[in-house]
Short mmCIF file of C-alpha atoms in Angstrom, two decimals:
data_model
loop_
_atom_site.label_atom_id
_atom_site.label_comp_id
_atom_site.label_asym_id
_atom_site.label_seq_id
_atom_site.Cartn_x
_atom_site.Cartn_y
_atom_site.Cartn_z
CA MET A 1 142.90 103.24 101.31
CA SER A 2 140.61 100.91 99.59
CA LEU A 3 141.32 98.40 96.67
CA TYR A 4 138.35 96.73 94.87
CA GLN A 5 139.28 93.62 93.19
CA ALA A 6 135.83 92.19 92.33
CA HIS A 7 134.43 90.28 89.24
CA ARG A 8 132.21 93.06 88.60
CA PRO A 9 132.83 96.98 88.44
CA PHE A 10 132.00 99.38 91.37
CA PRO A 11 131.78 103.19 91.06
CA PHE A 12 134.38 104.33 93.90
CA PRO A 13 133.38 105.75 97.00
CA SER A 14 134.34 109.45 97.70
CA THR A 15 137.65 108.82 99.03
CA SER A 16 139.89 105.85 97.86
CA MET A 17 143.42 105.41 96.52
CA PHE A 18 144.73 102.20 94.98
CA GLY A 19 147.66 100.93 92.77
CA LEU A 20 147.69 97.73 90.75
CA GLY A 21 150.95 96.17 89.85
CA GLY A 22 149.26 94.45 87.05
CA ALA A 23 147.49 91.19 86.31
CA ARG A 24 148.83 89.62 89.43
CA GLY A 25 152.42 89.65 88.26
CA ARG A 26 151.83 87.00 85.71
CA HIS A 27 154.23 88.84 83.04
CA ASN A 28 157.97 88.19 84.29
CA GLY A 29 160.59 90.03 82.70
CA GLY A 30 164.26 90.14 82.78
CA GLY A 31 166.26 90.75 85.71
CA GLY A 32 169.13 90.41 88.08
CA ALA A 33 171.18 87.44 86.32
CA ARG A 34 172.05 89.68 83.32
CA GLY A 35 174.46 91.71 85.43
CA ARG A 36 176.19 88.60 86.62
CA ARG A 37 177.26 87.29 83.45
CA GLY A 38 180.33 89.25 83.32
CA LEU A 39 181.29 87.70 86.67
CA GLY A 40 180.94 84.30 85.35
CA LEU A 41 178.02 83.53 87.52
CA GLY A 42 175.74 82.54 84.77
CA ARG A 43 172.19 82.10 85.39
CA ARG A 44 172.23 80.45 88.77
CA ARG A 45 170.23 81.98 91.45
CA SER A 46 168.79 81.02 94.87
CA PRO A 47 165.68 79.11 95.14
CA ARG A 48 164.27 82.07 97.16
CA HIS A 49 165.44 84.66 94.68
CA ARG A 50 162.58 85.92 92.44
CA GLU A 51 163.17 88.59 89.60
CA VAL A 52 161.10 91.58 89.82
CA SER A 53 157.94 91.14 87.76
CA ARG A 54 157.82 93.65 84.74
CA ALA A 55 154.64 94.97 83.32
CA CYS A 56 152.35 98.03 83.48
CA GLY A 57 151.33 99.62 86.69
CA ILE A 58 147.90 101.56 87.08
CA VAL A 59 146.69 103.78 89.93
CA GLY A 60 143.25 105.56 90.49
CA VAL A 61 142.60 108.27 93.10
CA VAL A 62 139.66 110.01 94.42
CA LEU A 63 139.90 112.72 97.06
CA GLN A 64 137.33 114.23 99.28
CA PRO A 65 135.79 117.49 98.13
CA GLY A 66 137.87 120.37 99.14
CA SER A 67 141.03 118.40 99.23
CA GLY A 68 142.46 119.94 96.24
CA GLY A 69 144.07 118.16 93.19
CA CYS A 70 145.06 114.59 93.23
CA SER A 71 148.00 114.84 90.70
CA LYS A 72 150.61 114.68 93.42
CA ASP A 73 149.23 111.54 95.05
CA ILE A 74 149.26 110.02 91.60
CA TYR A 75 152.69 111.05 90.74
CA GLU A 76 153.79 109.59 94.04
CA ALA A 77 152.11 106.64 93.26
CA LEU A 78 153.35 106.21 89.82
CA LEU A 79 157.03 106.49 91.40
CA MET A 80 156.26 103.46 93.53
CA LEU A 81 154.95 101.75 90.63
CA GLN A 82 158.04 102.74 88.32
CA HIS A 83 159.60 99.29 88.57
CA ARG A 84 156.43 97.89 86.60
CA GLY A 85 157.32 99.99 83.51
CA GLN A 86 159.89 102.43 82.31
CA ASP A 87 158.71 102.77 78.61
CA ALA A 88 156.16 105.60 79.15
CA SER A 89 154.19 107.35 81.86
CA GLY A 90 151.04 109.20 81.92
CA MET A 91 148.08 110.62 84.14
CA VAL A 92 144.80 112.38 83.60
CA THR A 93 142.75 114.24 86.14
CA TYR A 94 139.05 115.09 86.29
CA ASP A 95 137.36 117.97 88.09
CA GLY A 96 133.69 116.90 87.21
CA THR A 97 133.67 118.90 84.00
CA HIS A 98 137.17 118.81 82.40
CA PHE A 99 139.78 116.36 81.78
CA THR A 100 143.55 117.40 82.07
CA GLU A 101 146.02 115.01 80.57
CA ILE A 102 149.90 114.53 80.34
CA LYS A 103 151.70 111.52 78.92
CA ASP A 104 154.77 110.78 76.92
CA LYS A 105 157.56 108.33 76.85
CA GLY A 106 159.94 108.15 79.62
CA LEU A 107 160.26 107.66 83.33
CA VAL A 108 157.81 109.27 85.70
CA SER A 109 160.28 111.93 86.95
CA ASP A 110 161.17 112.90 83.26
CA VAL A 111 157.46 113.05 81.98
CA PHE A 112 156.35 115.02 85.14
CA GLY A 113 158.70 117.88 85.35
CA GLU A 114 157.90 121.02 87.54
CA LYS A 115 156.19 122.70 84.89
CA GLU A 116 153.91 119.67 84.10
CA MET A 117 153.16 119.23 87.77
CA GLN A 118 152.08 123.06 88.22
CA LYS A 119 149.69 122.47 85.29
CA MET A 120 148.15 119.65 87.19
CA ALA A 121 148.20 121.00 90.62
CA SER A 122 144.56 121.86 90.93
CA ALA A 123 143.10 120.17 87.77
CA GLY A 124 140.78 117.63 89.65
CA ARG A 125 140.29 115.51 92.75
CA ILE A 126 139.71 112.37 90.48
CA GLY A 127 142.54 110.83 88.54
CA ILE A 128 144.29 107.86 86.98
CA GLY A 129 147.92 107.23 86.04
CA HIS A 130 149.99 104.46 84.21
CA VAL A 131 153.59 103.28 83.74
CA ARG A 132 154.12 101.30 80.65
CA TYR A 133 156.02 98.12 80.02
CA PRO A 134 155.12 97.13 76.42
CA THR A 135 153.76 93.87 76.08
CA ALA A 136 151.46 94.77 73.19
CA GLY A 137 151.65 97.69 71.02
CA GLY A 138 154.40 100.01 69.86
CA VAL A 139 156.98 102.15 71.63
CA LEU A 140 155.67 105.56 70.20
CA ALA A 141 154.48 108.47 72.48
CA SER A 142 150.87 107.76 71.09
CA ASP A 143 151.01 104.33 72.68
CA ALA A 144 151.37 106.01 76.13
CA GLN A 145 148.34 105.69 78.30
CA PRO A 146 145.77 106.84 79.46
CA PHE A 147 143.65 106.50 76.11
CA PHE A 148 140.63 108.46 75.46
CA VAL A 149 137.43 108.07 73.49
CA ASN A 150 134.92 110.96 73.31
CA SER A 151 132.03 108.97 72.79
CA PRO A 152 129.92 107.88 74.65
CA LEU A 153 130.12 110.45 77.63
CA GLY A 154 134.08 110.88 77.32
CA ILE A 155 136.19 108.07 78.66
CA TYR A 156 139.65 107.81 79.76
CA LEU A 157 141.10 104.42 80.60
CA VAL A 158 144.44 102.75 81.78
CA HIS A 159 144.85 98.94 81.63
CA ASN A 160 147.47 96.44 82.50
CA GLY A 161 147.41 92.88 81.14
CA ASN A 162 147.33 91.08 77.78
CA LEU A 163 144.11 90.30 75.79
CA THR A 164 144.57 87.17 73.94
CA ASN A 165 141.62 87.90 71.71
CA ALA A 166 142.69 91.30 70.93
CA ASP A 167 143.01 90.90 67.01
CA GLU A 168 139.64 89.24 66.70
CA LEU A 169 138.08 92.17 68.84
CA ARG A 170 139.89 94.64 66.66
CA GLU A 171 138.30 93.30 63.67
CA ILE A 172 134.88 93.27 65.22
CA LEU A 173 135.23 97.13 65.97
CA ARG A 174 136.25 97.75 62.60
CA GLY A 175 133.32 95.93 61.17
CA THR A 176 129.58 96.34 60.92
CA ASP A 177 129.00 94.50 64.42
CA SER A 178 130.53 97.58 66.09
CA PHE A 179 128.29 100.58 67.04
CA PHE A 180 130.30 103.15 64.89
CA ASN A 181 132.80 101.08 62.78
CA ARG A 182 135.60 102.46 65.08
CA HIS A 183 139.01 103.57 64.15
CA LEU A 184 141.92 102.72 66.21
CA ARG A 185 145.04 104.88 66.26
CA THR A 186 147.36 102.33 67.78
CA SER A 187 148.31 98.78 67.97
CA SER A 188 147.71 98.49 71.64
CA ASP A 189 145.20 96.00 72.98
CA SER A 190 144.51 98.61 75.59
CA GLU A 191 142.94 100.85 73.04
CA VAL A 192 140.93 97.76 71.84
CA LEU A 193 139.62 97.23 75.39
CA LEU A 194 138.61 100.95 75.66
CA ASN A 195 136.62 100.95 72.39
CA VAL A 196 134.95 97.55 73.27
CA LEU A 197 133.81 99.14 76.50
CA ALA A 198 132.50 102.20 74.75
CA ASP A 199 130.60 100.10 72.17
CA ALA A 200 128.97 98.25 75.02
CA ILE A 201 127.80 101.41 76.86
CA HIS A 202 126.47 102.68 73.58
CA ARG A 203 124.45 99.43 73.26
CA GLN A 204 123.22 99.75 76.71
CA HIS A 205 122.24 103.43 76.22
CA GLN A 206 120.34 102.72 73.28
CA LYS A 207 118.34 99.67 75.20
CA CYS A 208 117.56 102.19 77.79
CA VAL A 209 116.32 104.66 75.36
CA LEU A 210 113.91 102.13 73.59
CA ASN A 211 112.47 101.43 77.09
CA ASP A 212 109.79 103.86 77.94
CA CYS A 213 110.49 103.08 81.60
CA CYS A 214 114.29 103.81 81.53
CA ASP A 215 115.89 107.31 81.68
CA PRO A 216 119.39 107.24 80.50
CA GLU A 217 120.31 110.19 82.74
CA THR A 218 119.10 108.97 86.00
CA ASN A 219 120.26 105.31 85.30
CA ILE A 220 123.68 106.09 83.86
CA GLN A 221 125.71 104.28 86.60
CA ARG A 222 123.46 101.00 86.05
CA LEU A 223 124.02 101.44 82.27
CA VAL A 224 127.72 101.46 82.82
CA ILE A 225 127.92 98.54 85.05
CA ASP A 226 125.76 96.50 82.79
CA ALA A 227 128.08 97.60 79.96
CA VAL A 228 131.04 96.55 81.88
CA ARG A 229 129.48 93.01 82.34
CA GLU A 230 128.96 92.67 78.54
CA CYS A 231 132.49 93.98 77.93
CA MET A 232 133.70 91.32 80.32
CA SER A 233 131.94 88.56 78.53
CA VAL A 234 133.90 89.07 75.41
CA LEU A 235 137.29 89.82 76.73
CA LYS A 236 139.73 87.09 77.06
CA GLY A 237 143.22 87.16 78.89
CA ALA A 238 144.33 88.97 81.75
CA TYR A 239 143.41 92.51 82.44
CA SER A 240 143.13 94.89 85.20
CA VAL A 241 141.22 98.31 84.24
CA VAL A 242 140.68 101.80 85.81
CA ALA A 243 138.85 104.31 84.00
CA ILE A 244 137.18 107.79 84.41
CA ILE A 245 133.85 108.29 82.79
CA ASP A 246 132.52 112.10 82.48
CA GLY A 247 129.31 112.40 84.38
CA VAL A 248 129.98 108.89 86.28
CA GLY A 249 133.38 109.08 87.92
CA LEU A 250 135.99 106.52 88.68
CA LEU A 251 135.39 102.76 87.72
CA ALA A 252 137.50 99.89 87.98
CA PHE A 253 137.35 96.00 86.87
CA ARG A 254 139.51 93.12 86.37
CA ASP A 255 139.50 89.64 84.79
CA PRO A 256 137.75 86.85 87.01
CA TYR A 257 140.82 84.88 87.35
#
């Protein structure tokens, strides 16, 4: 079991599994004291008592070739992260060619019933998952993660944290400074982050194409890493990210704080 929490992204090795309970527990939510009001105990609590931190939970899994699908591992990991968010659940797996996605509002056990798990059983040995506690965005099923963008390459992404400059980045993505004047389907800052990353990969790809000594296909991992550095240079706030990129694999990065 490996957990990469570096200031820069790394493609994951052939076998790893990790779960992130969020941006280091900085989003504290309601908790046990509410149930004590009826007993007249007010908000008093022991100095040693701490409420469970509530924010999104994310997980990424890579299994060795021949190990079968990873959906069960993701499911079990999301159950362990359920306390991080009860609004929505989702996962996507990747077999090297195709993505298989299931996401919806509700608890992990509700979203991933027997039928859904059978669909995911042999869908791929690489996968990511998410449980959502809404700190930014709406409460619709479309706000559930992972989020997807088909260009460049095809990217699925899960994110936990809060981008403090999400509105500014959203306007940039919609304007002429963006590579494609991107249309965003939700109010989630996670979708903003995904499209900022996609824009950065496009720019790095174009730089490589214009360089006679650079082949985009053989240098794709380096281009993605350079794109994530560019992405991190404009993101503000707290964030932990895991993504699957078609033709590249699993990628993770987090804020430098």
